[in-house]
DNA sequence: GCGGGACGATTCATAGCTGAACAGAGCGCC
DNA sequence: GGCGCTCTGTTCAGCTATGAATCGTCCCGC
């Protein structure tokens, strides 16, 4: 949690800080069901897909590098939420299959996320929401 | 760069993504002068303070834990941007003193930050800026 | 004066992320 | 059929962050 440090408080830093606060709330909510954002991202993706996905496919969907997914799957496998299965059609490929426990956690994580999301939405005046979305979409 | 993954696109995720994009731009700009956000935070803080600061003081100002500051200062010291000096009035305390090179980098980093900041400000319609700031300040 | 709690920095284990380098497998083209 | 390019996952080194545990120092209250 590192602050950019600037005496003034331009909107840019407010945005960064708000995002940090939000992220912290999400991590906390997920921690209660034994997940992190990174782990939730994978199990929810797998639950949604309904079939084992190749690690590179997962990396692409989570927009991270493959080496990161290797390690993330290592940890998820250690947690028993995911299992590595090999692809019979391509011996290079390794697919991640979600376990029963993984599915349960994904569902619980989804509920936790939804809770925070609703809490967040409630903190933004309804008619401002569209304006906010429009402004934020300009930041790329 | 891990996406929370949700098929819908509630404002919350836009906010997180916008912040990520922004952070990436800041990191890139700072990388050109050999800094990261974490490092810039420290050297700019030291430059502003005008005197060596205790590591715990720095940690407090950057809102991170002390052990993180220990390592950050290790790297900054290796880079030659900072020097550890001991506090004659308290033998527990270790202060970080900025070097000449550190000051130069802090200045260059400040210019880089300012560039991005202005670029960002330009992407938000002027009359929306206050609205955005108000909304974001509600996220705590 | 001194014993014990508070405080400062460090170390260690862990998590998450990146990019470079590598090995093995697939595949197109001659 | 075999050469080379491409793709896959992994490993490794490095950065940033946290929290627990440790060690030395400080200082309050007795």
mmCIF file of C-alpha atoms (C1' of nucleotides) in Angstrom:
data_model
loop_
_atom_site.group_PDB
_atom_site.id
_atom_site.type_symbol
_atom_site.label_atom_id
_atom_site.label_comp_id
_atom_site.label_asym_id
_atom_site.label_seq_id
_atom_site.Cartn_x
_atom_site.Cartn_y
_atom_site.Cartn_z
ATOM 1 C CA UNK A 1 0.000 0.000 0.000
ATOM 2 C CA UNK A 2 2.316 2.675 -1.255
ATOM 3 C CA UNK A 3 1.236 6.253 -1.642
ATOM 4 C CA UNK A 4 2.525 8.221 -4.618
ATOM 5 C CA UNK A 5 3.160 11.131 -2.303
ATOM 6 C CA UNK A 6 2.266 14.559 -3.547
ATOM 7 C CA UNK A 7 1.336 17.403 -1.271
ATOM 8 C CA UNK A 8 -1.448 18.508 -3.552
ATOM 9 C CA UNK A 9 -4.342 16.138 -4.095
ATOM 10 C CA UNK A 10 -5.075 16.058 -7.805
ATOM 11 C CA UNK A 11 -7.956 13.885 -8.900
ATOM 12 C CA UNK A 12 -5.503 11.295 -10.219
ATOM 13 C CA UNK A 13 -4.363 10.414 -6.726
ATOM 14 C CA UNK A 14 -7.923 10.309 -5.432
ATOM 15 C CA UNK A 15 -8.638 7.749 -8.100
ATOM 16 C CA UNK A 16 -5.637 5.660 -7.160
ATOM 17 C CA UNK A 17 -6.490 5.814 -3.499
ATOM 18 C CA UNK A 18 -10.138 4.995 -4.036
ATOM 19 C CA UNK A 19 -9.124 1.976 -6.094
ATOM 20 C CA UNK A 20 -6.742 0.853 -3.374
ATOM 21 C CA UNK A 21 -9.410 1.151 -0.724
ATOM 22 C CA UNK A 22 -11.845 -0.766 -2.873
ATOM 23 C CA UNK A 23 -9.335 -3.468 -3.645
ATOM 24 C CA UNK A 24 -8.628 -3.812 0.037
ATOM 25 C CA UNK A 25 -12.310 -4.284 0.765
ATOM 26 C CA UNK A 26 -12.586 -6.929 -1.916
ATOM 27 C CA UNK A 27 -9.525 -8.777 -0.637
ATOM 28 C CA UNK A 28 -10.939 -8.699 2.876
ATOM 29 C CA UNK A 29 -14.302 -10.022 1.794
ATOM 30 C CA UNK A 30 -12.684 -12.812 -0.228
ATOM 31 C CA UNK A 31 -10.281 -13.646 2.575
ATOM 32 C CA UNK A 32 -13.271 -14.664 4.657
ATOM 33 C CA UNK A 33 -13.900 -17.528 2.260
ATOM 34 C CA UNK A 34 -10.201 -18.356 1.884
ATOM 35 C CA UNK A 35 -9.621 -16.642 -1.448
ATOM 36 C CA UNK A 36 -7.586 -13.757 -2.832
ATOM 37 C CA UNK A 37 -8.563 -11.712 -5.867
ATOM 38 C CA UNK A 38 -6.048 -13.600 -7.958
ATOM 39 C CA UNK A 39 -7.366 -16.976 -6.852
ATOM 40 C CA UNK A 40 -10.976 -15.912 -7.196
ATOM 41 C CA UNK A 41 -10.287 -14.731 -10.726
ATOM 42 C CA UNK A 42 -9.134 -18.196 -11.715
ATOM 43 C CA UNK A 43 -11.736 -20.340 -9.975
ATOM 44 C CA UNK A 44 -14.593 -18.133 -11.108
ATOM 45 C CA UNK A 45 -13.282 -18.252 -14.651
ATOM 46 C CA UNK A 46 -13.065 -22.034 -14.515
ATOM 47 C CA UNK A 47 -16.514 -22.343 -12.949
ATOM 48 C CA UNK A 48 -17.968 -20.151 -15.655
ATOM 49 C CA UNK A 49 -16.176 -21.995 -18.455
ATOM 50 C CA UNK A 50 -17.565 -25.321 -17.272
ATOM 51 C CA UNK A 51 -14.520 -27.165 -18.596
ATOM 52 C CA UNK A 52 -10.770 -27.349 -17.928
ATOM 53 C CA UNK A 53 -8.830 -24.466 -19.470
ATOM 54 C CA UNK A 54 -5.240 -24.338 -20.655
ATOM 55 C CA UNK A 55 -2.961 -22.250 -18.466
ATOM 56 C CA UNK A 56 -2.142 -19.913 -21.321
ATOM 57 C CA UNK A 57 -5.854 -19.438 -21.959
ATOM 58 C CA UNK A 58 -6.354 -18.557 -18.303
ATOM 59 C CA UNK A 59 -3.404 -16.184 -18.386
ATOM 60 C CA UNK A 60 -4.891 -14.467 -21.418
ATOM 61 C CA UNK A 61 -8.303 -14.119 -19.770
ATOM 62 C CA UNK A 62 -6.812 -12.713 -16.579
ATOM 63 C CA UNK A 63 -4.428 -10.590 -18.626
ATOM 64 C CA UNK A 64 -1.268 -11.690 -16.916
ATOM 65 C CA UNK A 65 1.852 -13.459 -18.081
ATOM 66 C CA UNK A 66 1.993 -17.235 -18.292
ATOM 67 C CA UNK A 67 4.639 -17.632 -15.615
ATOM 68 C CA UNK A 68 2.287 -15.963 -13.195
ATOM 69 C CA UNK A 69 -0.462 -18.447 -13.978
ATOM 70 C CA UNK A 70 1.937 -21.337 -13.453
ATOM 71 C CA UNK A 71 2.573 -20.156 -9.915
ATOM 72 C CA UNK A 72 -1.034 -19.247 -9.218
ATOM 73 C CA UNK A 73 -2.155 -22.720 -10.291
ATOM 74 C CA UNK A 74 0.595 -24.173 -8.086
ATOM 75 C CA UNK A 75 -0.966 -22.453 -5.092
ATOM 76 C CA UNK A 76 -4.526 -23.298 -6.109
ATOM 77 C CA UNK A 77 -3.533 -26.915 -6.540
ATOM 78 C CA UNK A 78 -1.951 -26.896 -3.092
ATOM 79 C CA UNK A 79 -5.249 -25.486 -1.789
ATOM 80 C CA UNK A 80 -7.116 -28.305 -3.510
ATOM 81 C CA UNK A 81 -9.265 -25.919 -5.546
ATOM 82 C CA UNK A 82 -7.874 -26.911 -8.904
ATOM 83 C CA UNK A 83 -6.224 -29.918 -10.530
ATOM 84 C CA UNK A 84 -3.753 -30.040 -13.409
ATOM 85 C CA UNK A 85 -4.894 -32.378 -16.180
ATOM 86 C CA UNK A 86 -3.088 -32.896 -19.408
ATOM 87 C CA UNK A 87 -4.556 -32.266 -22.773
ATOM 88 C CA UNK A 88 -4.677 -35.494 -24.822
ATOM 89 C CA UNK A 89 -4.787 -33.523 -28.072
ATOM 90 C CA UNK A 90 -1.671 -31.432 -27.398
ATOM 91 C CA UNK A 91 1.075 -32.729 -25.221
ATOM 92 C CA UNK A 92 2.489 -29.249 -24.661
ATOM 93 C CA UNK A 93 -0.677 -28.034 -23.059
ATOM 94 C CA UNK A 94 -1.689 -28.353 -19.403
ATOM 95 C CA UNK A 95 -5.257 -27.622 -18.424
ATOM 96 C CA UNK A 96 -6.610 -26.555 -15.051
ATOM 97 C CA UNK A 97 -9.710 -28.408 -13.884
ATOM 98 C CA UNK A 98 -11.759 -27.029 -11.005
ATOM 99 C CA UNK A 99 -12.506 -29.352 -8.098
ATOM 100 C CA UNK A 100 -15.690 -29.681 -6.100
ATOM 101 C CA UNK A 101 -14.146 -27.573 -3.360
ATOM 102 C CA UNK A 102 -13.045 -25.064 -5.966
ATOM 103 C CA UNK A 103 -16.594 -24.710 -7.204
ATOM 104 C CA UNK A 104 -17.892 -24.132 -3.705
ATOM 105 C CA UNK A 105 -15.276 -21.477 -3.041
ATOM 106 C CA UNK A 106 -15.971 -19.800 -6.354
ATOM 107 C CA UNK A 107 -19.645 -19.575 -5.468
ATOM 108 C CA UNK A 108 -18.911 -18.243 -1.985
ATOM 109 C CA UNK A 109 -16.425 -15.801 -3.480
ATOM 110 C CA UNK A 110 -19.021 -14.640 -5.954
ATOM 111 C CA UNK A 111 -21.436 -13.871 -3.149
ATOM 112 C CA UNK A 112 -18.716 -11.966 -1.284
ATOM 113 C CA UNK A 113 -17.870 -9.949 -4.387
ATOM 114 C CA UNK A 114 -21.504 -9.153 -4.976
ATOM 115 C CA UNK A 115 -21.878 -7.900 -1.426
ATOM 116 C CA UNK A 116 -18.998 -5.476 -1.811
ATOM 117 C CA UNK A 117 -20.170 -4.452 -5.245
ATOM 118 C CA UNK A 118 -23.608 -3.547 -3.935
ATOM 119 C CA UNK A 119 -22.088 -1.742 -0.995
ATOM 120 C CA UNK A 120 -19.950 0.238 -3.420
ATOM 121 C CA UNK A 121 -22.837 1.010 -5.742
ATOM 122 C CA UNK A 122 -24.812 2.295 -2.770
ATOM 123 C CA UNK A 123 -22.041 4.760 -1.962
ATOM 124 C CA UNK A 124 -22.331 6.401 -5.358
ATOM 125 C CA UNK A 125 -25.420 8.515 -5.981
ATOM 126 C CA UNK A 126 -27.423 6.619 -8.589
ATOM 127 C CA UNK A 127 -27.503 9.389 -11.148
ATOM 128 C CA UNK A 128 -23.739 9.900 -10.871
ATOM 129 C CA UNK A 129 -22.950 6.320 -11.731
ATOM 130 C CA UNK A 130 -23.255 6.703 -15.484
ATOM 131 C CA UNK A 131 -21.169 9.870 -15.386
ATOM 132 C CA UNK A 132 -18.467 8.084 -13.423
ATOM 133 C CA UNK A 133 -18.477 5.143 -15.812
ATOM 134 C CA UNK A 134 -18.146 7.462 -18.781
ATOM 135 C CA UNK A 135 -15.221 9.362 -17.267
ATOM 136 C CA UNK A 136 -13.397 6.248 -16.189
ATOM 137 C CA UNK A 137 -13.741 4.607 -19.550
ATOM 138 C CA UNK A 138 -11.660 7.465 -20.916
ATOM 139 C CA UNK A 139 -8.672 6.380 -18.848
ATOM 140 C CA UNK A 140 -6.847 3.793 -20.914
ATOM 141 C CA UNK B 1 -2.404 -7.153 -13.728
ATOM 142 C CA UNK B 2 -5.174 -9.458 -12.666
ATOM 143 C CA UNK B 3 -8.746 -8.928 -13.692
ATOM 144 C CA UNK B 4 -11.476 -9.632 -11.161
ATOM 145 C CA UNK B 5 -13.452 -11.292 -13.938
ATOM 146 C CA UNK B 6 -17.119 -10.620 -14.030
ATOM 147 C CA UNK B 7 -19.168 -10.814 -17.190
ATOM 148 C CA UNK B 8 -21.077 -7.684 -16.326
ATOM 149 C CA UNK B 9 -19.139 -4.433 -16.105
ATOM 150 C CA UNK B 10 -20.296 -2.609 -13.003
ATOM 151 C CA UNK B 11 -18.758 0.733 -12.295
ATOM 152 C CA UNK B 12 -16.628 -0.792 -9.573
ATOM 153 C CA UNK B 13 -14.612 -2.753 -12.090
ATOM 154 C CA UNK B 14 -14.257 0.257 -14.359
ATOM 155 C CA UNK B 15 -12.749 2.079 -11.436
ATOM 156 C CA UNK B 16 -10.309 -0.730 -10.715
ATOM 157 C CA UNK B 17 -9.314 -1.003 -14.343
ATOM 158 C CA UNK B 18 -8.889 2.718 -14.792
ATOM 159 C CA UNK B 19 -6.653 2.801 -11.735
ATOM 160 C CA UNK B 20 -4.603 -0.089 -13.066
ATOM 161 C CA UNK B 21 -4.152 1.608 -16.415
ATOM 162 C CA UNK B 22 -3.147 4.820 -14.712
ATOM 163 C CA UNK B 23 -0.712 3.075 -12.423
ATOM 164 C CA UNK B 24 0.832 1.368 -15.406
ATOM 165 C CA UNK B 25 1.328 4.701 -17.122
ATOM 166 C CA UNK B 26 2.960 6.139 -14.030
ATOM 167 C CA UNK B 27 5.263 3.142 -13.661
ATOM 168 C CA UNK B 28 6.267 3.442 -17.297
ATOM 169 C CA UNK B 29 6.990 7.136 -17.040
ATOM 170 C CA UNK B 30 9.055 6.617 -13.896
ATOM 171 C CA UNK B 31 10.882 3.648 -15.396
ATOM 172 C CA UNK B 32 12.359 6.029 -17.957
ATOM 173 C CA UNK B 33 14.241 7.759 -15.176
ATOM 174 C CA UNK B 34 15.131 4.512 -13.409
ATOM 175 C CA UNK B 35 12.478 4.659 -10.716
ATOM 176 C CA UNK B 36 9.413 2.707 -9.627
ATOM 177 C CA UNK B 37 6.459 4.187 -7.792
ATOM 178 C CA UNK B 38 7.703 2.707 -4.543
ATOM 179 C CA UNK B 39 11.160 4.169 -4.989
ATOM 180 C CA UNK B 40 9.852 7.499 -6.172
ATOM 181 C CA UNK B 41 7.627 7.708 -3.129
ATOM 182 C CA UNK B 42 10.634 7.454 -0.859
ATOM 183 C CA UNK B 43 13.076 9.726 -2.654
ATOM 184 C CA UNK B 44 10.465 12.422 -3.219
ATOM 185 C CA UNK B 45 9.491 12.246 0.435
ATOM 186 C CA UNK B 46 13.125 12.598 1.482
ATOM 187 C CA UNK B 47 13.743 15.429 -0.954
ATOM 188 C CA UNK B 48 10.701 17.269 0.348
ATOM 189 C CA UNK B 49 11.616 16.693 3.985
ATOM 190 C CA UNK B 50 15.072 18.164 3.440
ATOM 191 C CA UNK B 51 16.528 15.960 6.160
ATOM 192 C CA UNK B 52 17.125 12.264 6.843
ATOM 193 C CA UNK B 53 14.018 10.452 8.033
ATOM 194 C CA UNK B 54 13.702 7.382 10.226
ATOM 195 C CA UNK B 55 12.574 4.260 8.398
ATOM 196 C CA UNK B 56 9.471 3.955 10.548
ATOM 197 C CA UNK B 57 8.629 7.573 9.769
ATOM 198 C CA UNK B 58 8.973 6.827 6.063
ATOM 199 C CA UNK B 59 6.861 3.700 6.417
ATOM 200 C CA UNK B 60 4.157 5.719 8.150
ATOM 201 C CA UNK B 61 4.188 8.395 5.465
ATOM 202 C CA UNK B 62 3.978 5.825 2.670
ATOM 203 C CA UNK B 63 1.421 3.856 4.670
ATOM 204 C CA UNK B 64 3.198 0.552 4.499
ATOM 205 C CA UNK B 65 4.664 -1.781 7.096
ATOM 206 C CA UNK B 66 8.175 -1.244 8.398
ATOM 207 C CA UNK B 67 9.575 -4.461 7.014
ATOM 208 C CA UNK B 68 8.670 -3.241 3.556
ATOM 209 C CA UNK B 69 10.594 -0.035 4.094
ATOM 210 C CA UNK B 70 13.633 -1.973 5.249
ATOM 211 C CA UNK B 71 13.745 -3.799 1.921
ATOM 212 C CA UNK B 72 12.908 -0.741 -0.147
ATOM 213 C CA UNK B 73 15.746 1.161 1.467
ATOM 214 C CA UNK B 74 18.016 -1.836 0.829
ATOM 215 C CA UNK B 75 17.317 -1.521 -2.891
ATOM 216 C CA UNK B 76 17.549 2.263 -2.895
ATOM 217 C CA UNK B 77 20.857 2.037 -1.115
ATOM 218 C CA UNK B 78 22.071 -0.455 -3.724
ATOM 219 C CA UNK B 79 20.977 2.040 -6.384
ATOM 220 C CA UNK B 80 22.959 4.748 -4.619
ATOM 221 C CA UNK B 81 19.927 6.992 -4.203
ATOM 222 C CA UNK B 82 19.842 6.821 -0.440
ATOM 223 C CA UNK B 83 22.224 6.214 2.453
ATOM 224 C CA UNK B 84 21.533 4.752 5.874
ATOM 225 C CA UNK B 85 22.761 6.979 8.676
ATOM 226 C CA UNK B 86 22.268 6.329 12.322
ATOM 227 C CA UNK B 87 20.473 8.610 14.633
ATOM 228 C CA UNK B 88 22.829 9.846 17.378
ATOM 229 C CA UNK B 89 19.879 10.588 19.681
ATOM 230 C CA UNK B 90 18.315 7.124 19.469
ATOM 231 C CA UNK B 91 20.399 4.080 18.824
ATOM 232 C CA UNK B 92 17.368 2.028 17.773
ATOM 233 C CA UNK B 93 16.590 4.357 14.936
ATOM 234 C CA UNK B 94 18.053 4.280 11.426
ATOM 235 C CA UNK B 95 17.520 7.248 9.167
ATOM 236 C CA UNK B 96 17.559 7.369 5.384
ATOM 237 C CA UNK B 97 19.512 10.239 3.862
ATOM 238 C CA UNK B 98 19.041 11.107 0.217
ATOM 239 C CA UNK B 99 22.150 11.330 -1.960
ATOM 240 C CA UNK B 100 22.954 13.803 -4.697
ATOM 241 C CA UNK B 101 21.947 11.210 -7.276
ATOM 242 C CA UNK B 102 18.779 10.528 -5.325
ATOM 243 C CA UNK B 103 17.842 14.190 -5.457
ATOM 244 C CA UNK B 104 18.367 14.300 -9.197
ATOM 245 C CA UNK B 105 16.219 11.232 -9.706
ATOM 246 C CA UNK B 106 13.522 12.583 -7.439
ATOM 247 C CA UNK B 107 13.401 15.772 -9.509
ATOM 248 C CA UNK B 108 13.301 13.843 -12.782
ATOM 249 C CA UNK B 109 10.650 11.563 -11.348
ATOM 250 C CA UNK B 110 8.606 14.549 -10.285
ATOM 251 C CA UNK B 111 8.665 15.891 -13.822
ATOM 252 C CA UNK B 112 7.615 12.499 -15.168
ATOM 253 C CA UNK B 113 4.756 12.301 -12.671
ATOM 254 C CA UNK B 114 3.630 15.785 -13.539
ATOM 255 C CA UNK B 115 3.553 14.922 -17.222
ATOM 256 C CA UNK B 116 1.273 11.944 -16.625
ATOM 257 C CA UNK B 117 -0.839 13.917 -14.205
ATOM 258 C CA UNK B 118 -1.456 16.631 -16.766
ATOM 259 C CA UNK B 119 -2.143 14.077 -19.446
ATOM 260 C CA UNK B 120 -4.690 12.493 -17.132
ATOM 261 C CA UNK B 121 -6.308 15.761 -16.186
ATOM 262 C CA UNK B 122 -6.673 16.573 -19.859
ATOM 263 C CA UNK B 123 -8.603 13.367 -20.407
ATOM 264 C CA UNK B 124 -11.258 14.388 -17.896
ATOM 265 C CA UNK B 125 -13.595 17.197 -18.943
ATOM 266 C CA UNK B 126 -12.759 20.127 -16.682
ATOM 267 C CA UNK B 127 -16.217 20.542 -15.230
ATOM 268 C CA UNK B 128 -16.390 16.816 -14.377
ATOM 269 C CA UNK B 129 -13.232 16.891 -12.325
ATOM 270 C CA UNK B 130 -14.798 18.197 -9.149
ATOM 271 C CA UNK B 131 -17.666 15.749 -9.476
ATOM 272 C CA UNK B 132 -15.242 12.883 -9.870
ATOM 273 C CA UNK B 133 -13.209 14.002 -6.882
ATOM 274 C CA UNK B 134 -16.331 14.214 -4.754
ATOM 275 C CA UNK B 135 -17.506 10.750 -5.743
ATOM 276 C CA UNK B 136 -14.144 9.159 -5.216
ATOM 277 C CA UNK B 137 -13.678 10.691 -1.821
ATOM 278 C CA UNK B 138 -16.735 8.717 -0.755
ATOM 279 C CA UNK B 139 -14.904 5.432 -1.357
ATOM 280 C CA UNK B 140 -13.055 4.689 1.854
ATOM 281 C "C1'" DG C 1 18.597 1.263 39.667
ATOM 282 C "C1'" DC C 2 16.146 -1.818 37.281
ATOM 283 C "C1'" DG C 3 12.471 -4.707 35.351
ATOM 284 C "C1'" DG C 4 9.303 -4.841 31.949
ATOM 285 C "C1'" DG C 5 6.611 -3.098 28.342
ATOM 286 C "C1'" DA C 6 6.884 -0.147 24.212
ATOM 287 C "C1'" DC C 7 9.264 0.813 20.171
ATOM 288 C "C1'" DG C 8 12.750 0.494 16.003
ATOM 289 C "C1'" DA C 9 14.779 -2.252 12.557
ATOM 290 C "C1'" DT C 10 15.629 -6.563 10.645
ATOM 291 C "C1'" DT C 11 14.785 -11.391 9.122
ATOM 292 C "C1'" DC C 12 11.915 -14.899 7.386
ATOM 293 C "C1'" DA C 13 8.042 -17.026 5.105
ATOM 294 C "C1'" DT C 14 4.500 -16.194 1.982
ATOM 295 C "C1'" DA C 15 1.819 -14.043 -1.885
ATOM 296 C "C1'" DG C 16 1.564 -11.889 -6.077
ATOM 297 C "C1'" DC C 17 3.476 -9.943 -10.129
ATOM 298 C "C1'" DT C 18 6.937 -9.362 -14.161
ATOM 299 C "C1'" DG C 19 10.241 -10.602 -17.911
ATOM 300 C "C1'" DA C 20 14.082 -13.505 -19.638
ATOM 301 C "C1'" DA C 21 15.638 -17.975 -20.707
ATOM 302 C "C1'" DC C 22 14.730 -22.724 -21.452
ATOM 303 C "C1'" DA C 23 12.969 -27.489 -22.907
ATOM 304 C "C1'" DG C 24 9.707 -30.109 -25.182
ATOM 305 C "C1'" DA C 25 6.079 -30.527 -28.586
ATOM 306 C "C1'" DG C 26 3.577 -29.083 -32.733
ATOM 307 C "C1'" DC C 27 3.671 -27.842 -37.476
ATOM 308 C "C1'" DG C 28 4.626 -25.788 -42.112
ATOM 309 C "C1'" DC C 29 7.458 -26.092 -45.959
ATOM 310 C "C1'" DC C 30 10.973 -27.737 -48.853
ATOM 311 C "C1'" DG D 1 11.394 -36.973 -43.570
ATOM 312 C "C1'" DG D 2 13.598 -33.405 -41.433
ATOM 313 C "C1'" DC D 3 14.747 -28.332 -40.438
ATOM 314 C "C1'" DG D 4 13.297 -24.504 -38.300
ATOM 315 C "C1'" DC D 5 9.807 -21.505 -36.399
ATOM 316 C "C1'" DT D 6 6.351 -21.181 -33.009
ATOM 317 C "C1'" DC D 7 3.888 -22.239 -28.974
ATOM 318 C "C1'" DT D 8 3.484 -24.303 -24.207
ATOM 319 C "C1'" DG D 9 4.567 -24.515 -19.543
ATOM 320 C "C1'" DT D 10 8.207 -24.062 -16.306
ATOM 321 C "C1'" DT D 11 12.116 -22.062 -13.868
ATOM 322 C "C1'" DC D 12 14.657 -18.267 -12.251
ATOM 323 C "C1'" DA D 13 15.762 -13.705 -10.671
ATOM 324 C "C1'" DG D 14 13.895 -9.560 -9.173
ATOM 325 C "C1'" DC D 15 10.380 -6.172 -7.156
ATOM 326 C "C1'" DT D 16 6.658 -5.008 -3.970
ATOM 327 C "C1'" DA D 17 3.880 -6.065 -0.315
ATOM 328 C "C1'" DT D 18 2.351 -8.281 4.213
ATOM 329 C "C1'" DG D 19 2.645 -10.277 8.974
ATOM 330 C "C1'" DA D 20 5.033 -12.964 12.534
ATOM 331 C "C1'" DA D 21 9.055 -13.437 15.146
ATOM 332 C "C1'" DT D 22 13.405 -11.648 16.951
ATOM 333 C "C1'" DC D 23 16.812 -8.515 18.913
ATOM 334 C "C1'" DG D 24 18.454 -4.411 20.702
ATOM 335 C "C1'" DT D 25 17.303 -0.039 22.759
ATOM 336 C "C1'" DC D 26 14.491 3.247 25.318
ATOM 337 C "C1'" DC D 27 12.064 4.793 29.180
ATOM 338 C "C1'" DC D 28 8.357 4.642 32.835
ATOM 339 C "C1'" DG D 29 7.169 3.352 37.366
ATOM 340 C "C1'" DC D 30 8.486 1.322 41.367
#
